[in-house]
């Protein structure tokens, strides 16, 4: 089993910043890709950003230039630095990790952390 624990969400004013963290634990041999997704009320879950084990990143167009994804491979941790937040960034943010356990690949999701951007 692989467990993901997210932290860092909260309430912030427009233009403000937040930093999300997600720690993966369990019988992990290697991690391929770590990423963040979000789901706003009444909308489908959507990709925010991903980062590979080699550090290659991919961002949704609506966060380019504002959000930065990074990871600490030694700690199995992924971060999302969110700057210049807008009201439309309000959503539940989910961490996703894909990797390898002893006998199989895994694709795990965190429980989600609420980000609310409001004055």
mmCIF file of C-alpha atoms in Angstrom:
data_model
loop_
_atom_site.group_PDB
_atom_site.id
_atom_site.type_symbol
_atom_site.label_atom_id
_atom_site.label_comp_id
_atom_site.label_asym_id
_atom_site.label_seq_id
_atom_site.Cartn_x
_atom_site.Cartn_y
_atom_site.Cartn_z
ATOM 1 C CA UNK A 1 0.000 0.000 0.000
ATOM 2 C CA UNK A 2 1.053 3.551 -0.744
ATOM 3 C CA UNK A 3 -0.246 6.430 1.330
ATOM 4 C CA UNK A 4 -0.255 10.081 0.328
ATOM 5 C CA UNK A 5 -0.604 12.866 2.871
ATOM 6 C CA UNK A 6 -1.253 16.374 1.615
ATOM 7 C CA UNK A 7 -0.916 19.626 3.520
ATOM 8 C CA UNK A 8 -0.790 23.355 2.970
ATOM 9 C CA UNK A 9 -4.259 24.256 1.784
ATOM 10 C CA UNK A 10 -6.318 27.054 3.262
ATOM 11 C CA UNK A 11 -7.931 30.420 2.720
ATOM 12 C CA UNK A 12 -5.987 33.134 0.941
ATOM 13 C CA UNK A 13 -6.830 36.492 -0.587
ATOM 14 C CA UNK A 14 -6.594 37.079 -4.346
ATOM 15 C CA UNK A 15 -2.987 37.732 -5.296
ATOM 16 C CA UNK A 16 -1.709 35.728 -2.370
ATOM 17 C CA UNK A 17 0.393 32.574 -2.210
ATOM 18 C CA UNK A 18 0.163 29.067 -0.809
ATOM 19 C CA UNK A 19 2.481 26.086 -0.849
ATOM 20 C CA UNK A 20 1.076 22.568 -0.989
ATOM 21 C CA UNK A 21 3.037 19.491 0.046
ATOM 22 C CA UNK A 22 2.414 15.787 -0.508
ATOM 23 C CA UNK A 23 4.417 13.001 1.095
ATOM 24 C CA UNK A 24 4.271 9.450 -0.249
ATOM 25 C CA UNK A 25 4.980 6.530 2.059
ATOM 26 C CA UNK A 26 4.747 2.758 1.984
ATOM 27 C CA UNK A 27 6.478 -0.040 0.113
ATOM 28 C CA UNK A 28 7.750 2.171 -2.697
ATOM 29 C CA UNK A 29 10.615 1.031 -4.887
ATOM 30 C CA UNK A 30 10.556 3.962 -7.263
ATOM 31 C CA UNK A 31 8.385 6.901 -8.282
ATOM 32 C CA UNK A 32 7.871 7.780 -11.939
ATOM 33 C CA UNK A 33 5.636 10.818 -11.876
ATOM 34 C CA UNK A 34 4.230 13.057 -9.162
ATOM 35 C CA UNK A 35 1.510 15.555 -9.841
ATOM 36 C CA UNK A 36 -1.253 17.834 -8.686
ATOM 37 C CA UNK A 37 -4.840 17.902 -9.920
ATOM 38 C CA UNK A 38 -7.778 19.983 -8.814
ATOM 39 C CA UNK A 39 -11.542 19.778 -8.778
ATOM 40 C CA UNK A 40 -13.830 22.748 -8.349
ATOM 41 C CA UNK A 41 -17.504 22.332 -7.350
ATOM 42 C CA UNK A 42 -19.558 21.084 -10.268
ATOM 43 C CA UNK A 43 -16.510 20.557 -12.469
ATOM 44 C CA UNK A 44 -14.368 17.606 -13.478
ATOM 45 C CA UNK A 45 -10.970 16.955 -11.968
ATOM 46 C CA UNK A 46 -8.255 18.577 -14.061
ATOM 47 C CA UNK A 47 -4.499 18.448 -14.337
ATOM 48 C CA UNK A 48 -2.557 21.273 -12.696
ATOM 49 C CA UNK A 49 1.073 20.141 -12.997
ATOM 50 C CA UNK A 50 3.272 17.044 -13.086
ATOM 51 C CA UNK A 51 6.949 16.338 -12.562
ATOM 52 C CA UNK A 52 8.952 13.258 -13.505
ATOM 53 C CA UNK A 53 11.729 11.611 -11.544
ATOM 54 C CA UNK A 54 14.178 13.395 -13.825
ATOM 55 C CA UNK A 55 12.649 16.769 -13.122
ATOM 56 C CA UNK A 56 10.713 17.332 -16.334
ATOM 57 C CA UNK A 57 7.612 19.397 -15.678
ATOM 58 C CA UNK A 58 4.266 19.886 -17.355
ATOM 59 C CA UNK A 59 1.779 22.634 -16.513
ATOM 60 C CA UNK A 60 -1.783 23.408 -17.420
ATOM 61 C CA UNK A 61 -1.996 26.624 -19.397
ATOM 62 C CA UNK A 62 -4.073 28.329 -16.713
ATOM 63 C CA UNK A 63 -1.245 28.087 -14.130
ATOM 64 C CA UNK A 64 1.821 28.734 -16.274
ATOM 65 C CA UNK A 65 3.905 31.506 -14.812
ATOM 66 C CA UNK A 66 2.051 31.408 -11.493
ATOM 67 C CA UNK A 67 2.509 27.895 -10.080
ATOM 68 C CA UNK A 68 5.726 25.904 -9.688
ATOM 69 C CA UNK A 69 5.922 22.174 -9.071
ATOM 70 C CA UNK A 70 9.001 20.622 -7.484
ATOM 71 C CA UNK A 71 9.946 17.391 -5.767
ATOM 72 C CA UNK A 72 12.385 15.973 -3.258
ATOM 73 C CA UNK A 73 13.152 12.454 -4.421
ATOM 74 C CA UNK A 74 14.913 11.527 -1.190
ATOM 75 C CA UNK A 75 11.780 12.384 0.791
ATOM 76 C CA UNK A 76 9.211 11.128 -1.755
ATOM 77 C CA UNK A 77 7.658 14.571 -1.542
ATOM 78 C CA UNK A 78 6.128 16.845 -4.151
ATOM 79 C CA UNK A 79 5.388 20.535 -3.695
ATOM 80 C CA UNK A 80 3.205 23.045 -5.472
ATOM 81 C CA UNK A 81 4.079 26.691 -4.973
ATOM 82 C CA UNK A 82 1.069 28.764 -5.947
ATOM 83 C CA UNK A 83 1.521 32.491 -6.468
ATOM 84 C CA UNK A 84 -0.771 35.223 -7.775
ATOM 85 C CA UNK A 85 -3.792 33.168 -6.797
ATOM 86 C CA UNK A 86 -7.148 33.967 -8.358
ATOM 87 C CA UNK A 87 -10.677 33.219 -7.226
ATOM 88 C CA UNK A 88 -10.960 30.689 -10.041
ATOM 89 C CA UNK A 89 -8.137 28.681 -8.441
ATOM 90 C CA UNK A 90 -10.534 27.756 -5.648
ATOM 91 C CA UNK A 91 -10.809 23.962 -5.627
ATOM 92 C CA UNK A 92 -9.847 20.794 -3.829
ATOM 93 C CA UNK A 93 -6.283 19.964 -4.828
ATOM 94 C CA UNK A 94 -5.270 16.312 -5.092
ATOM 95 C CA UNK A 95 -1.830 14.791 -5.149
ATOM 96 C CA UNK A 96 -1.197 11.877 -7.535
ATOM 97 C CA UNK A 97 1.799 9.569 -7.555
ATOM 98 C CA UNK A 98 2.645 6.839 -10.042
ATOM 99 C CA UNK A 99 5.441 4.409 -9.372
ATOM 100 C CA UNK A 100 6.569 0.891 -8.641
ATOM 101 C CA UNK A 101 6.060 -1.320 -5.612
ATOM 102 C CA UNK A 102 7.737 -4.694 -5.116
ATOM 103 C CA UNK A 103 5.546 -6.613 -7.535
ATOM 104 C CA UNK A 104 3.457 -4.075 -9.384
ATOM 105 C CA UNK A 105 3.033 -0.517 -10.495
ATOM 106 C CA UNK A 106 0.826 1.778 -8.452
ATOM 107 C CA UNK A 107 -1.255 4.901 -9.115
ATOM 108 C CA UNK A 108 -2.294 6.563 -5.848
ATOM 109 C CA UNK A 109 -4.303 9.637 -4.907
ATOM 110 C CA UNK A 110 -4.255 11.773 -1.806
ATOM 111 C CA UNK A 111 -7.360 12.721 0.139
ATOM 112 C CA UNK A 112 -7.360 16.274 -1.178
ATOM 113 C CA UNK A 113 -6.721 19.650 0.400
ATOM 114 C CA UNK A 114 -9.049 22.627 0.054
ATOM 115 C CA UNK A 115 -7.725 25.859 -1.430
ATOM 116 C CA UNK A 116 -10.051 28.839 -1.216
ATOM 117 C CA UNK A 117 -9.159 32.165 -2.787
ATOM 118 C CA UNK A 118 -11.439 34.896 -1.556
ATOM 119 C CA UNK A 119 -11.369 38.391 -0.139
#
